[in-house]
mmCIF file of C-alpha atoms in Angstrom:
data_model
loop_
_atom_site.group_PDB
_atom_site.id
_atom_site.type_symbol
_atom_site.label_atom_id
_atom_site.label_comp_id
_atom_site.label_asym_id
_atom_site.label_seq_id
_atom_site.Cartn_x
_atom_site.Cartn_y
_atom_site.Cartn_z
ATOM 1 C CA MET M 171 -18.911 -60.642 39.427
ATOM 2 C CA LYS M 172 -18.486 -56.870 39.970
ATOM 3 C CA GLY M 173 -16.086 -56.701 37.033
ATOM 4 C CA THR M 174 -18.589 -58.460 34.758
ATOM 5 C CA LEU M 175 -21.365 -56.021 35.720
ATOM 6 C CA LEU M 176 -19.060 -53.035 35.176
ATOM 7 C CA VAL M 177 -18.103 -54.297 31.701
ATOM 8 C CA ALA M 178 -21.781 -54.927 30.866
ATOM 9 C CA GLU M 179 -22.794 -51.423 32.027
ATOM 10 C CA THR M 180 -19.990 -49.853 29.997
ATOM 11 C CA ALA M 181 -21.040 -51.785 26.904
ATOM 12 C CA LEU M 182 -24.682 -50.763 27.296
ATOM 13 C CA SER M 183 -24.136 -47.059 28.059
ATOM 14 C CA PRO M 184 -23.407 -45.071 24.905
ATOM 15 C CA GLY M 185 -20.403 -42.793 24.691
ATOM 16 C CA PRO M 186 -20.522 -39.108 23.722
ATOM 17 C CA ARG M 187 -19.902 -39.868 20.046
ATOM 18 C CA GLU M 188 -22.736 -42.406 19.996
ATOM 19 C CA LEU M 189 -25.070 -39.923 21.752
ATOM 20 C CA ALA M 190 -24.204 -37.233 19.201
ATOM 21 C CA LYS M 191 -24.789 -39.727 16.400
ATOM 22 C CA ARG M 192 -28.223 -40.639 17.784
ATOM 23 C CA ALA M 193 -29.154 -36.977 18.346
ATOM 24 C CA TRP M 194 -28.269 -35.969 14.779
ATOM 25 C CA TRP M 195 -30.005 -39.043 13.378
ATOM 26 C CA THR M 196 -33.188 -38.162 15.319
ATOM 27 C CA LEU M 197 -33.011 -34.509 14.263
ATOM 28 C CA GLY M 198 -32.314 -35.511 10.661
ATOM 29 C CA SER M 199 -35.290 -37.857 10.651
ATOM 30 C CA LEU M 200 -37.558 -34.978 11.667
ATOM 31 C CA VAL M 201 -36.804 -33.175 8.407
ATOM 32 C CA SER M 202 -36.028 -36.161 6.200
ATOM 33 C CA ALA M 203 -37.883 -37.654 3.271
ATOM 34 C CA SER M 204 -40.554 -39.090 5.554
ATOM 35 C CA HIS M 205 -41.435 -35.514 6.560
ATOM 36 C CA LEU M 206 -41.128 -34.015 3.046
ATOM 37 C CA LEU M 207 -44.889 -33.353 3.121
ATOM 38 C CA ALA M 208 -44.439 -31.025 6.099
ATOM 39 C CA TRP M 209 -42.460 -28.664 3.865
ATOM 40 C CA ALA M 210 -45.188 -28.823 1.218
ATOM 41 C CA TRP M 211 -47.826 -28.086 3.863
ATOM 42 C CA THR M 212 -45.763 -25.145 5.085
ATOM 43 C CA GLN M 213 -45.596 -23.838 1.536
ATOM 44 C CA GLU M 214 -49.332 -24.362 1.106
ATOM 45 C CA SER M 215 -50.311 -22.558 4.300
ATOM 46 C CA LEU M 216 -47.828 -19.676 4.091
ATOM 47 C CA ILE M 217 -47.574 -18.991 0.355
ATOM 48 C CA THR M 218 -49.900 -20.652 -2.130
ATOM 49 C CA ARG M 219 -53.184 -20.558 -0.188
ATOM 50 C CA PRO M 220 -52.816 -16.848 0.781
ATOM 51 C CA TYR M 221 -51.848 -16.098 -2.826
ATOM 52 C CA THR M 222 -54.998 -17.813 -4.075
ATOM 53 C CA ILE M 223 -57.246 -16.136 -1.492
ATOM 54 C CA GLN M 224 -55.866 -12.649 -2.206
ATOM 55 C CA LEU M 225 -55.837 -13.096 -5.977
ATOM 56 C CA ASP M 226 -58.841 -10.823 -6.590
ATOM 57 C CA ARG M 227 -57.879 -8.150 -4.051
ATOM 58 C CA ALA M 228 -54.123 -8.080 -4.350
ATOM 59 C CA VAL M 229 -52.108 -4.949 -3.654
ATOM 60 C CA GLY M 230 -50.490 -3.847 -6.906
ATOM 61 C CA THR M 231 -50.827 -5.568 -10.248
ATOM 62 C CA PRO M 232 -51.514 -9.303 -10.559
ATOM 63 C CA ALA M 233 -48.001 -9.788 -11.949
ATOM 64 C CA GLU M 234 -46.456 -8.083 -8.900
ATOM 65 C CA HIS M 235 -48.618 -10.195 -6.581
ATOM 66 C CA ALA M 236 -47.446 -13.322 -8.419
ATOM 67 C CA PHE M 237 -43.810 -12.250 -8.139
ATOM 68 C CA HIS M 238 -44.168 -11.737 -4.377
ATOM 69 C CA ALA M 239 -45.482 -15.289 -4.010
ATOM 70 C CA LEU M 240 -42.646 -16.602 -6.175
ATOM 71 C CA ALA M 241 -40.064 -14.703 -4.094
ATOM 72 C CA LEU M 242 -41.529 -16.084 -0.855
ATOM 73 C CA ASN M 243 -41.391 -19.582 -2.329
ATOM 74 C CA VAL M 244 -37.725 -19.134 -3.218
ATOM 75 C CA LEU M 245 -37.013 -17.896 0.334
ATOM 76 C CA LEU M 246 -38.772 -20.927 1.825
ATOM 77 C CA SER M 247 -36.810 -23.233 -0.468
ATOM 78 C CA VAL M 248 -33.502 -21.623 0.479
ATOM 79 C CA ALA M 249 -34.381 -21.817 4.189
ATOM 80 C CA ALA M 250 -35.315 -25.497 3.845
ATOM 81 C CA MET M 251 -32.135 -26.232 1.894
ATOM 82 C CA PHE M 252 -30.035 -24.411 4.503
ATOM 83 C CA LEU M 253 -31.687 -26.243 7.407
ATOM 84 C CA LEU M 254 -31.428 -29.665 5.799
ATOM 85 C CA GLY M 255 -27.900 -28.984 4.588
ATOM 86 C CA THR M 256 -26.747 -27.909 8.044
ATOM 87 C CA ILE M 257 -28.290 -30.966 9.660
ATOM 88 C CA GLY M 258 -26.816 -33.182 6.953
ATOM 89 C CA LEU M 259 -23.310 -31.765 7.385
ATOM 90 C CA ALA M 260 -23.460 -32.045 11.162
ATOM 91 C CA ALA M 261 -24.769 -35.601 10.918
ATOM 92 C CA PHE M 262 -22.067 -36.469 8.387
ATOM 93 C CA ALA M 263 -19.436 -35.122 10.786
ATOM 94 C CA SER M 264 -20.803 -37.387 13.539
ATOM 95 C CA ASP M 265 -21.009 -40.418 11.169
ATOM 96 C CA ALA M 266 -24.821 -40.561 11.309
ATOM 97 C CA HIS M 267 -25.116 -40.508 7.469
ATOM 98 C CA PRO M 268 -28.758 -39.472 6.886
ATOM 99 C CA GLN M 269 -29.935 -38.598 3.409
ATOM 100 C CA GLN M 270 -27.919 -35.389 2.922
ATOM 101 C CA ILE M 271 -28.960 -35.316 -0.710
ATOM 102 C CA LEU M 272 -32.487 -34.339 0.411
ATOM 103 C CA SER M 273 -31.319 -30.785 1.065
ATOM 104 C CA MET M 274 -30.594 -30.397 -2.649
ATOM 105 C CA THR M 275 -33.838 -32.062 -3.742
ATOM 106 C CA LEU M 276 -36.316 -30.110 -1.631
ATOM 107 C CA PRO M 277 -36.090 -26.678 -3.354
ATOM 108 C CA PHE M 278 -36.889 -28.213 -6.736
ATOM 109 C CA VAL M 279 -39.818 -30.207 -5.361
ATOM 110 C CA LEU M 280 -41.176 -27.082 -3.633
ATOM 111 C CA MET M 281 -40.814 -25.085 -6.860
ATOM 112 C CA ARG M 282 -42.768 -27.724 -8.767
ATOM 113 C CA GLU M 283 -45.483 -27.653 -6.120
ATOM 114 C CA PHE M 284 -45.573 -23.851 -6.308
ATOM 115 C CA ALA M 285 -45.979 -24.009 -10.098
ATOM 116 C CA ARG M 286 -48.851 -26.500 -9.735
ATOM 117 C CA ARG M 287 -50.627 -24.380 -7.112
ATOM 118 C CA PHE M 288 -50.063 -21.253 -9.192
ATOM 119 C CA ALA M 289 -51.747 -22.941 -12.165
ATOM 120 C CA PHE M 290 -54.647 -24.088 -9.966
ATOM 121 C CA ALA M 291 -55.076 -20.560 -8.565
ATOM 122 C CA HIS M 292 -55.488 -19.236 -12.108
ATOM 123 C CA LEU M 293 -57.780 -22.146 -13.050
ATOM 124 C CA LYS M 294 -55.268 -23.455 -15.600
ATOM 125 C CA ILE M 295 -55.629 -27.136 -14.826
ATOM 126 C CA GLY M 296 -54.050 -28.108 -18.154
ATOM 127 C CA HIS M 297 -50.828 -26.299 -17.200
ATOM 128 C CA ALA M 298 -50.624 -28.190 -13.900
ATOM 129 C CA LEU M 299 -51.319 -31.482 -15.653
ATOM 130 C CA THR M 300 -48.677 -30.757 -18.299
ATOM 131 C CA LEU M 301 -46.124 -29.931 -15.610
ATOM 132 C CA ASP M 302 -46.922 -33.162 -13.741
ATOM 133 C CA VAL M 303 -46.666 -35.248 -16.914
ATOM 134 C CA VAL M 304 -43.324 -33.681 -17.890
ATOM 135 C CA VAL M 305 -41.877 -34.222 -14.404
ATOM 136 C CA ALA M 306 -43.147 -37.825 -14.325
ATOM 137 C CA LEU M 307 -41.750 -38.615 -17.780
ATOM 138 C CA LEU M 308 -38.355 -37.095 -17.000
ATOM 139 C CA PHE M 309 -38.243 -38.912 -13.662
ATOM 140 C CA VAL M 310 -39.198 -42.315 -15.094
ATOM 141 C CA VAL M 311 -36.759 -41.979 -18.003
ATOM 142 C CA SER M 312 -33.933 -41.024 -15.645
ATOM 143 C CA LEU M 313 -34.765 -43.902 -13.259
ATOM 144 C CA VAL M 314 -34.776 -46.374 -16.153
ATOM 145 C CA TRP M 315 -31.431 -45.038 -17.375
ATOM 146 C CA LEU M 316 -29.953 -45.215 -13.858
ATOM 147 C CA GLY M 317 -31.267 -48.763 -13.473
ATOM 148 C CA ARG M 318 -29.848 -49.923 -16.796
ATOM 149 C CA THR M 319 -26.437 -48.430 -16.068
ATOM 150 C CA GLY M 320 -26.371 -49.937 -12.558
ATOM 151 C CA GLN M 321 -26.234 -46.557 -10.822
ATOM 152 C CA LEU M 322 -29.676 -46.587 -9.198
ATOM 153 C CA SER M 323 -29.616 -45.873 -5.469
ATOM 154 C CA ALA M 324 -31.626 -43.747 -3.049
ATOM 155 C CA ALA M 325 -29.233 -40.824 -3.545
ATOM 156 C CA THR M 326 -29.320 -40.970 -7.345
ATOM 157 C CA ALA M 327 -33.125 -41.341 -7.260
ATOM 158 C CA PHE M 328 -33.371 -38.150 -5.186
ATOM 159 C CA LEU M 329 -31.002 -36.379 -7.583
ATOM 160 C CA SER M 330 -33.083 -37.641 -10.487
ATOM 161 C CA LEU M 331 -36.234 -36.233 -8.862
ATOM 162 C CA ALA M 332 -34.490 -32.902 -8.306
ATOM 163 C CA GLY M 333 -33.319 -32.783 -11.915
ATOM 164 C CA SER M 334 -36.754 -33.690 -13.280
ATOM 165 C CA CYS M 335 -38.495 -31.042 -11.183
ATOM 166 C CA GLY M 336 -35.770 -28.501 -11.915
ATOM 167 C CA LEU M 337 -35.882 -28.893 -15.698
ATOM 168 C CA ALA M 338 -39.683 -28.815 -15.786
ATOM 169 C CA CYS M 339 -39.787 -25.742 -13.534
ATOM 170 C CA LEU M 340 -37.209 -23.886 -15.616
ATOM 171 C CA ALA M 341 -39.391 -24.458 -18.673
ATOM 172 C CA TRP M 342 -42.472 -23.363 -16.676
ATOM 173 C CA LEU M 343 -40.739 -20.196 -15.434
ATOM 174 C CA TYR M 344 -39.687 -19.329 -18.977
ATOM 175 C CA LEU M 345 -43.208 -19.828 -20.346
ATOM 176 C CA ALA M 346 -44.871 -18.003 -17.416
ATOM 177 C CA ARG M 347 -42.323 -15.172 -17.164
ATOM 178 C CA ARG M 348 -44.841 -12.522 -18.282
ATOM 179 C CA GLN M 349 -47.069 -13.350 -15.317
ATOM 180 C CA PHE M 350 -44.428 -12.045 -12.885
ATOM 181 C CA ALA M 351 -43.285 -8.456 -12.362
ATOM 182 C CA LEU M 352 -40.962 -6.904 -9.820
ATOM 183 C CA ARG M 353 -41.405 -3.414 -8.444
ATOM 184 C CA LEU M 354 -39.068 -2.965 -5.497
ATOM 185 C CA ALA M 355 -40.830 0.093 -4.071
ATOM 186 C CA HIS M 356 -44.105 -1.811 -3.845
ATOM 187 C CA PHE M 357 -42.392 -4.901 -2.428
ATOM 188 C CA SER M 358 -40.646 -2.982 0.366
ATOM 189 C CA ALA M 359 -43.840 -1.048 1.167
ATOM 190 C CA THR M 360 -45.748 -4.328 1.446
ATOM 191 C CA LEU M 361 -43.192 -5.749 3.872
ATOM 192 C CA VAL M 362 -43.237 -2.644 6.107
ATOM 193 C CA GLN M 363 -47.033 -2.250 6.105
ATOM 194 C CA PRO M 364 -48.771 -3.722 9.193
ATOM 195 C CA ILE M 365 -50.805 -6.873 8.608
ATOM 196 C CA GLY M 366 -54.119 -5.257 9.525
ATOM 197 C CA CYS M 367 -53.664 -2.511 6.903
ATOM 198 C CA ARG M 368 -53.310 -4.871 3.968
#
């Protein structure tokens, strides 16, 4: 009887590898696709909403103000990609297998959201609508192609979303390039200046 209980306890108690697997899976789920909106909310509260509020009283030219917001968006995207990539690699090493492809998708989705919010801030609703339509068309066409070739999966759908957002955002950046200007002296002075003095 004691031997049966000992075997049952051993079977029920997870080993170190199983605990690591569960820990990485839990941590990965906190920043996974189900929490993709949290990254968009972070972008909204830290970048796009302050940009919109300070649009009329920005330090420097409007193009420099726009470039600062774009640079902050790129930094947020890189930080998100680094965090998700690190969690994905660690989870992959412990055989947890979460959606590691999300780390490559998120920067492109955040860039598309930045472009939409930028258009809304400048009251260019048509630009935001055009961007959304282009992304949707590219995404649907790529999903149909993946489905017809038998390659459709969650990973390829995420890659398709990243590609659709990326291509549309590259076109948007090219068309909106004159709305952004970089002046390093102003940028470094803005970073050093205390918050209350801005």
